[in-house]
Phi, psi and omega in degrees: 000159176298139184296318178233084184301145173280119191236127173257130183253115171243103178203170178295326180248040194302323185284330175293311177303318181301318173307315180303313174285335171290325184299318185270331184228068186295341179273355175279137171293122181225141179231129191237137184223144183234030170195167174303315181297316183297325182292311178307309186282341180285333184300301183296322190289306184270346179053060179301143172272328189221138174228124174267116187232124171258118177279119183215336186268104179269355185284334182231169183285148175289134192279057187300321181301318175302308179306312196267002180297169174298328180276000179280189191282170180272342182213122178258116169255113188270129192290349178250195170271325179281140186236011184293341182286352175267344182077230178239145181231165178277107188291337181283337175261322184223139179250129175247124170246166176235182172251048188294134176099342185301329185244019188295310192292316182290317179304324182290326180293314179298324179290318187271338167297325172294311176308305183299329171315314186275309182302327184260004184037058181300339180287315189292314179304311183297323182289314183291328177294310175315313186266012189041047184249135177260103182254101188275344177270012187289138190238129182270170178244124179278149180268337178306132178081002174269166192247122173251134176249122175256111173276091185115099184250047167277195186309320181298316194285335182282326172298324177294322185294318171312310180295327181293325183278345173286335173273358175084019179277155172272129184250120171255142175211161178235159179200149187306322189233095186297119166208159186312144182216129186302143179071005169252125187292320183217121173255139187232149173293155179301329180293337179287347192307315176313324177286354192242337185308322178292346180271350183276132171268330186220125178242126180239126188265127182215021182268146165307155170272114188221160175310321184298325190260348187293129176068017181299321173267092183243189195295326182288330182294316180296322178301330183277334190286156175302158171286339178269000191286150178238134188242133163232127188237117176243023191272249184217148184307341190244018176277338174252146179273113192292331179293324179298314178295319175300318179301304185307323185279323182297309196269002188056039173293325173232168189278333179189167171206157172237129177247127174262339187226151186217163187287340173228131182222139006288161181290127181294142183297344177268353179306143175292341179297329183295328191251016180287138162297145177060040190225137185248121183243127181248149180269051184064041193244004185305325178270357198257128181214167170292124177105346183309304188302317173306313180303316186294301179299325171305323178294324178294307186296329174288337183269337166305311173296330175293320178303308178299332186262006176073015187270160182290140183277151171274150184047059171285136182273126169270104193309335173277340177256339180082010179202000000 
């Protein structure tokens, strides 16, 4: 590997991150770009050994083919956790790492903020306030004793599980390779998911987008869920079949849902999602918080030190598994 790797930074605040890298490693050649088009042009022009990339620009296509070409970098560090925008890559030519876990705690807070929105009937309380109505017989729905099903027990799923136990919930979870996980009462293989939908009061989707998870939550899954179930999706947009979700919410197959991800982003103004009852819509922002970008970049800097010392990189992504 190069003694002084050439580092290309692709982010909305790329210049700021460039200054941060220069502060800690002033001898490294660094180039910053603030758009997908700049990234596509910079790879052949700058010939980076390493690319740190935060996917933020939806106005132009992400230059996957350029990054993964023979002229591309030997290491791609993804600033978030999801790597499905890269598709498949040749692990003998390029290593891909991610920042898994950087937003796990915040995503878990989003999950419970969404769940409590429905169990405390915040919409109803707001309507009562607007109409100056004092409904003294209103009943809250406790989470204690309820069952949460977490689909995907990575770092986000585990963060959700820890908070679920603090609320006194019974926690079920699925993972590709079932083994005991802290704060989870029962762990099942992913293939057992069809037998679990009907058990859950709350379903939380935390899986990466893979061939095996694409369209995972379909019409059959919604039909199997309780009518009182709450669904929260912080996975990837194509894990849930949109037509099935829209039908389920319109017809009252489930109590409510919170979506942070969609099959197309940004969500078009004409999308039927906007008019669905009992639905929370977030702009793929559950993992975004003040300081998120800085935390992710610090994880990259630690990995860059490993790279320069010839030590194994952390958080290497297996393209066949998506994590």
